[in-house]
CSV table of C-alpha atoms in Angstrom, one decimal:
chain,number,residue,atom,x,y,z
A,395,MET,CA,0.0,-0.3,0.2
A,396,THR,CA,1.4,3.5,-0.8
A,397,GLY,CA,0.7,6.9,0.0
A,398,ARG,CA,-1.3,8.8,2.4
A,399,ARG,CA,-1.3,7.9,5.9
A,400,ILE,CA,-4.6,7.8,7.8
A,401,VAL,CA,-6.2,6.8,11.2
A,402,ILE,CA,-9.1,5.5,12.0
A,403,LEU,CA,-12.1,6.0,15.2
A,404,THR,CA,-14.5,3.7,14.8
A,405,GLY,CA,-16.5,1.6,16.9
A,406,ASP,CA,-15.8,-2.4,16.5
A,407,GLU,CA,-20.0,-2.8,15.9
A,408,LEU,CA,-20.2,-4.5,12.0
A,409,ARG,CA,-21.0,-2.1,9.9
A,410,HIS,CA,-17.9,-0.9,11.5
A,411,ARG,CA,-15.4,-3.8,10.9
A,412,TYR,CA,-16.5,-3.4,7.3
A,413,PHE,CA,-16.1,-0.4,7.1
A,414,THR,CA,-12.6,-0.3,9.2
A,415,ARG,CA,-11.6,-3.6,6.5
A,416,ARG,CA,-12.5,-1.6,3.5
A,417,LEU,CA,-10.5,1.1,4.0
A,418,ALA,CA,-7.4,-1.0,5.1
A,419,GLN,CA,-7.6,-3.0,1.3
A,420,ASP,CA,-7.5,0.9,-0.6
A,421,PRO,CA,-4.4,0.4,-2.4
A,422,ARG,CA,-5.1,4.5,-2.4
A,423,PHE,CA,-3.6,4.9,1.6
A,424,THR,CA,-1.8,2.8,3.9
A,425,VAL,CA,-4.4,3.1,7.1
A,426,VAL,CA,-1.4,2.9,10.1
A,427,LEU,CA,-4.4,2.8,13.2
A,428,ALA,CA,-7.4,2.1,13.7
A,429,VAL,CA,-8.9,2.6,17.4
A,430,CYS,CA,-11.9,0.4,17.5
A,431,GLU,CA,-14.2,2.2,20.6
A,432,GLY,CA,-16.7,-1.1,22.2
A,433,ALA,CA,-20.2,-1.2,22.1
A,434,GLU,CA,-21.3,-0.6,25.7
A,435,LYS,CA,-23.4,2.4,24.4
A,436,GLY,CA,-25.7,1.1,21.4
A,437,LEU,CA,-28.9,0.8,20.6
A,438,SER,CA,-29.3,-2.7,22.4
A,439,ALA,CA,-27.1,-2.1,25.0
A,440,ARG,CA,-29.1,1.0,25.9
A,441,LEU,CA,-32.4,-0.8,25.4
A,442,ALA,CA,-31.5,-4.1,27.5
A,443,ARG,CA,-31.0,-0.6,30.4
A,444,ASP,CA,-34.2,0.5,29.8
A,445,PRO,CA,-36.8,-0.3,31.9
A,446,ASP,CA,-39.4,0.9,29.7
A,447,ALA,CA,-38.0,-0.1,26.1
A,448,SER,CA,-41.4,-2.0,24.2
A,449,GLU,CA,-41.5,-4.6,22.6
A,450,LEU,CA,-41.3,-2.9,19.5
A,451,GLN,CA,-38.0,-1.7,20.3
A,452,GLN,CA,-36.4,-4.6,21.6
A,453,ARG,CA,-37.3,-5.8,18.0
A,454,HIS,CA,-36.1,-3.1,16.1
A,455,ALA,CA,-31.9,-3.5,17.6
A,456,ALA,CA,-32.5,-7.1,16.9
A,457,ALA,CA,-33.5,-6.5,13.3
A,458,ARG,CA,-30.5,-4.3,12.9
A,459,GLN,CA,-28.0,-6.6,14.0
A,460,ARG,CA,-29.7,-9.3,11.9
A,461,ALA,CA,-29.6,-6.4,8.5
A,462,GLU,CA,-26.2,-5.7,9.6
A,463,GLU,CA,-25.5,-10.0,9.4
A,464,ASP,CA,-27.0,-10.4,6.3
A,465,PHE,CA,-24.6,-6.6,4.8
A,466,PHE,CA,-21.6,-7.0,6.1
A,467,ALA,CA,-20.6,-10.1,7.8
A,468,GLU,CA,-19.4,-12.2,4.5
A,469,THR,CA,-16.7,-9.2,4.1
A,470,VAL,CA,-15.8,-8.8,7.5
A,471,HIS,CA,-14.9,-12.5,7.4
A,472,TYR,CA,-13.0,-12.4,4.7
A,473,LEU,CA,-11.2,-9.7,4.5
A,474,PRO,CA,-8.1,-9.1,6.9
A,475,ASP,CA,-8.1,-6.6,10.0
A,476,ALA,CA,-6.2,-3.3,9.7
A,477,PRO,CA,-2.8,-4.8,10.7
A,478,ASN,CA,-3.0,-2.3,13.8
A,479,VAL,CA,-6.1,-2.1,15.8
A,480,LEU,CA,-6.7,-0.7,18.6
A,481,ARG,CA,-9.7,-1.7,20.6
A,482,VAL,CA,-11.0,0.3,23.5
A,483,PRO,CA,-14.4,0.6,26.0
A,484,LYS,CA,-16.4,3.6,24.6
A,485,GLY,CA,-16.1,7.2,25.5
A,486,ASP,CA,-11.5,6.3,25.2
A,487,VAL,CA,-11.1,8.1,22.2
A,488,ASN,CA,-9.6,11.1,23.8
A,489,THR,CA,-7.8,9.5,26.9
A,490,GLU,CA,-4.2,10.0,26.4
A,491,THR,CA,-3.5,6.4,25.9
A,492,VAL,CA,-5.2,6.5,22.7
A,493,VAL,CA,-3.2,10.2,22.3
A,494,ALA,CA,-0.7,9.3,22.3
A,495,ARG,CA,-1.3,5.7,20.7
A,496,VAL,CA,-2.1,8.2,17.8
A,497,LEU,CA,0.7,10.9,17.5
A,498,ASP,CA,2.8,7.8,17.7
A,499,ALA,CA,1.3,6.5,14.3
A,500,GLN,CA,2.0,9.6,12.7
A,501,PRO,CA,-0.6,10.0,11.0
A,502,ASP,CA,-1.6,12.2,7.7
A,503,LEU,CA,-5.1,12.2,8.2
A,504,LEU,CA,-7.9,11.2,11.2
A,505,VAL,CA,-11.0,9.2,9.7
A,506,CYS,CA,-13.7,9.0,11.7
A,507,TYR,CA,-16.5,7.3,11.9
A,508,GLY,CA,-18.5,6.0,14.7
A,509,ALA,CA,-16.5,7.0,17.0
A,510,SER,CA,-17.2,9.4,20.7
A,511,LEU,CA,-17.5,13.0,20.7
A,512,VAL,CA,-13.5,14.0,19.9
A,513,ARG,CA,-11.8,16.9,22.2
A,514,GLY,CA,-8.9,18.8,23.1
A,515,VAL,CA,-5.0,17.3,21.0
A,516,LEU,CA,-6.3,15.1,18.2
A,517,LEU,CA,-8.6,18.2,17.3
A,518,ASP,CA,-6.4,21.0,18.0
A,519,ARG,CA,-3.3,18.7,15.9
A,520,PHE,CA,-4.9,17.7,13.4
A,521,ALA,CA,-7.1,20.6,13.0
A,522,GLY,CA,-7.7,20.8,8.5
A,523,ARG,CA,-6.8,17.2,8.0
A,524,PHE,CA,-9.9,15.7,10.6
A,525,LEU,CA,-12.3,13.9,8.4
A,526,ASN,CA,-15.7,13.2,9.9
A,527,VAL,CA,-18.5,11.0,8.2
A,528,HIS,CA,-22.2,11.9,9.9
A,529,LEU,CA,-24.9,9.0,9.1
A,530,GLY,CA,-27.6,12.0,8.8
A,531,LEU,CA,-27.8,15.3,6.5
A,532,SER,CA,-26.5,18.3,8.5
A,533,PRO,CA,-27.6,21.1,9.1
A,534,TRP,CA,-31.4,19.8,8.7
A,535,TYR,CA,-30.7,16.4,11.4
A,536,ARG,CA,-27.4,16.4,13.6
A,537,GLY,CA,-27.2,14.1,16.7
A,538,SER,CA,-27.8,10.2,16.8
A,539,GLY,CA,-30.0,8.7,15.0
A,540,THR,CA,-30.5,11.1,12.6
A,541,ASN,CA,-31.1,9.1,10.0
A,542,ILE,CA,-34.4,7.2,11.4
A,543,TRP,CA,-36.2,10.8,12.2
A,544,PRO,CA,-36.7,11.2,7.9
A,545,LEU,CA,-38.0,8.5,8.0
A,546,ILE,CA,-40.3,8.8,11.1
A,547,GLU,CA,-41.4,12.2,10.0
A,548,GLY,CA,-42.0,10.5,5.6
A,549,ARG,CA,-39.1,12.3,3.9
A,550,PRO,CA,-36.9,9.6,3.0
A,551,HIS,CA,-35.4,11.8,0.9
A,552,MET,CA,-33.7,13.1,3.9
A,553,VAL,CA,-31.4,9.5,4.6
A,554,GLY,CA,-28.1,10.3,4.0
A,555,ALA,CA,-24.8,10.4,5.1
A,556,THR,CA,-22.9,13.9,5.3
A,557,PHE,CA,-18.9,14.1,4.7
A,558,MET,CA,-16.8,17.1,6.8
A,559,GLN,CA,-14.2,18.0,8.7
A,560,ILE,CA,-14.5,17.7,12.8
A,561,ASP,CA,-15.2,21.1,15.2
A,562,ALA,CA,-16.1,21.1,19.1
A,563,GLY,CA,-19.4,21.2,17.9
A,564,ILE,CA,-21.6,17.9,17.5
A,565,ASP,CA,-21.9,17.5,13.7
A,566,THR,CA,-20.8,21.3,12.8
A,567,GLY,CA,-17.8,21.7,10.8
A,568,PRO,CA,-17.8,22.6,7.5
A,569,VAL,CA,-19.7,19.8,5.6
A,570,LEU,CA,-17.1,18.8,2.1
A,571,HIS,CA,-19.4,16.4,0.5
A,572,GLN,CA,-23.0,14.8,1.3
A,573,ILE,CA,-25.8,11.9,-0.4
A,574,ARG,CA,-28.6,10.4,-0.5
A,575,ALA,CA,-29.7,7.4,0.3
A,576,VAL,CA,-30.7,4.8,-2.7
A,577,LEU,CA,-34.4,3.5,-2.3
A,578,ALA,CA,-35.5,-0.3,-3.0
A,579,LEU,CA,-39.1,-1.4,-3.5
A,580,GLY,CA,-39.1,-3.7,-0.7
A,581,ASP,CA,-36.4,-1.8,2.1
A,582,SER,CA,-36.6,-1.5,6.1
A,583,PRO,CA,-34.8,0.5,8.0
A,584,HIS,CA,-32.4,-1.4,8.7
A,585,SER,CA,-31.7,-2.5,5.1
A,586,ILE,CA,-32.0,1.4,3.8
A,587,GLY,CA,-29.7,2.5,6.7
A,588,ASN,CA,-27.2,-0.1,5.2
A,589,ARG,CA,-26.6,0.2,1.6
A,590,LEU,CA,-26.0,3.9,2.7
A,591,ILE,CA,-23.3,2.8,4.7
A,592,ARG,CA,-21.4,1.1,1.6
A,593,GLN,CA,-22.1,3.5,-0.4
A,594,MET,CA,-20.9,5.8,2.3
A,595,THR,CA,-17.8,3.7,2.4
A,596,GLN,CA,-17.2,4.0,-1.0
A,597,VAL,CA,-17.5,7.6,-1.4
A,598,TYR,CA,-15.4,8.1,2.2
A,599,ALA,CA,-12.5,6.5,0.3
A,600,ASP,CA,-12.0,8.5,-2.7
A,601,LEU,CA,-12.6,11.4,-0.4
A,602,ILE,CA,-9.3,10.1,1.2
A,603,ALA,CA,-7.5,9.8,-2.1
A,604,ALA,CA,-8.5,13.1,-3.3
A,605,PHE,CA,-8.0,14.9,-0.1
A,606,ASP,CA,-5.7,17.3,-2.0
A,607,ARG,CA,-8.1,18.6,-4.0
A,608,VAL,CA,-10.6,18.6,-1.5
A,609,THR,CA,-12.3,22.3,-1.2
A,610,ILE,CA,-15.1,23.5,1.0
A,611,PRO,CA,-17.6,24.1,-0.6
A,612,ASP,CA,-20.5,27.0,0.3
A,613,PRO,CA,-21.8,26.1,3.8
A,614,VAL,CA,-26.0,25.1,2.8
A,615,GLN,CA,-27.9,27.5,5.4
A,616,ALA,CA,-30.6,25.9,6.5
A,617,GLU,CA,-32.3,25.3,10.3
A,618,GLY,CA,-32.2,22.1,11.9
A,619,ARG,CA,-32.8,19.8,15.2
A,620,LEU,CA,-30.2,18.4,17.7
A,621,PHE,CA,-31.6,15.0,17.9
A,622,ARG,CA,-30.5,12.9,21.1
A,623,ASN,CA,-30.1,9.6,21.5
A,624,ALA,CA,-33.1,8.9,23.9
A,625,ASP,CA,-36.1,10.7,21.6
A,626,PHE,CA,-35.7,7.6,20.0
A,627,ASP,CA,-38.4,6.0,22.7
A,628,ALA,CA,-41.2,3.9,22.4
A,629,ARG,CA,-43.6,6.7,20.7
A,630,ALA,CA,-40.8,7.3,18.0
A,631,CYS,CA,-40.1,3.2,17.1
A,632,ARG,CA,-44.4,2.6,16.6
A,633,ALA,CA,-44.3,5.9,14.6
A,634,LEU,CA,-41.4,4.4,12.7
A,635,TYR,CA,-42.6,1.6,12.0
A,636,ASP,CA,-46.0,3.1,11.2
A,637,GLN,CA,-44.7,5.0,7.9
A,638,PHE,CA,-43.5,1.9,6.5
A,639,GLY,CA,-46.6,-0.3,7.0
A,640,SER,CA,-48.7,3.3,5.7
A,641,GLY,CA,-46.7,2.0,1.7
A,642,LEU,CA,-43.7,5.1,3.1
A,643,VAL,CA,-41.2,3.8,0.6
A,644,GLU,CA,-43.9,3.3,-2.3
A,645,ARG,CA,-44.3,7.2,-2.3
A,646,ALA,CA,-40.6,7.3,-2.2
A,647,LEU,CA,-39.9,5.8,-5.4
A,648,ASP,CA,-42.7,8.0,-6.7
A,649,ASP,CA,-41.8,11.3,-5.9
A,650,PRO,CA,-39.9,13.4,-8.8
A,651,GLY,CA,-37.3,14.9,-5.8
A,652,THR,CA,-38.3,18.2,-7.7
A,653,ASP,CA,-38.8,20.3,-4.2
A,654,TRP,CA,-35.8,18.3,-2.8
A,655,PRO,CA,-33.2,20.4,-0.3
A,656,GLN,CA,-29.9,20.6,-2.8
A,657,LEU,CA,-26.9,19.3,-1.2
A,658,VAL,CA,-23.2,19.4,-0.8
A,659,LYS,CA,-21.5,18.3,-3.7
A,660,ASN,CA,-17.7,18.4,-3.9
A,661,PRO,CA,-16.1,19.1,-7.4
A,662,ALA,CA,-13.3,16.6,-6.3
A,663,LEU,CA,-15.0,14.2,-5.8
A,664,GLY,CA,-17.0,14.6,-9.6
A,665,LYS,CA,-20.0,13.3,-10.9
A,666,GLY,CA,-22.1,10.4,-9.9
A,667,GLN,CA,-20.9,10.3,-5.4
A,668,GLY,CA,-24.6,10.2,-4.8
A,669,ALA,CA,-27.5,10.7,-5.3
């Protein structure tokens, strides 16, 4: 492998392992370290601790796990892991030990997907060289679970991914590029999300490879909302599946998209990178 040296900051669930292994196999850059935080604060773990979690919420979490296995397990099984993986508890990305390992790896870029909010030394040291992907379309949907809320609100065209530079806020850094999810008849919330993750991984790799040509486009001027994990309660989960039961995907496939908000497109990536 050749080219730019990158450190990945991510999680350790199946979708994150897929992401890490796909990037580690890309010949256009070299993954010198992958810091993978545990899943002890993930959806399944949170619901297991929540006495008010509904049966539908539990089924939703179980279905997400099964869908990730369908989409990612085979790739994860056959692709080798990154050559240097550091697995740590959730939230440890800002500890002195992790920061020291990242600095010792001497990366050109930090690449984040699904890690805890990064603060302090890494933000300062890698200003302008710290990329993040937010699974949601910012600024409209920021925070947690932000590709579930457009589905709950009946706006599947607002499911997508936002590639940005990291700053000290929550999904507030300069936006570099955005993509929309691709829908298909028979989709569930999980198939939409997992297909988007596969699409996102390829676009992210292209963004890393083209980093020297990447510019910061004009920002989108729009109001949005910050979502928290706790917002996805039993009522929200029921509303999600009511939308799918009432033909959400079918309506979306018939929507010509003439009134959809314009997304940010980076010229460095060329045409065809996302809907």
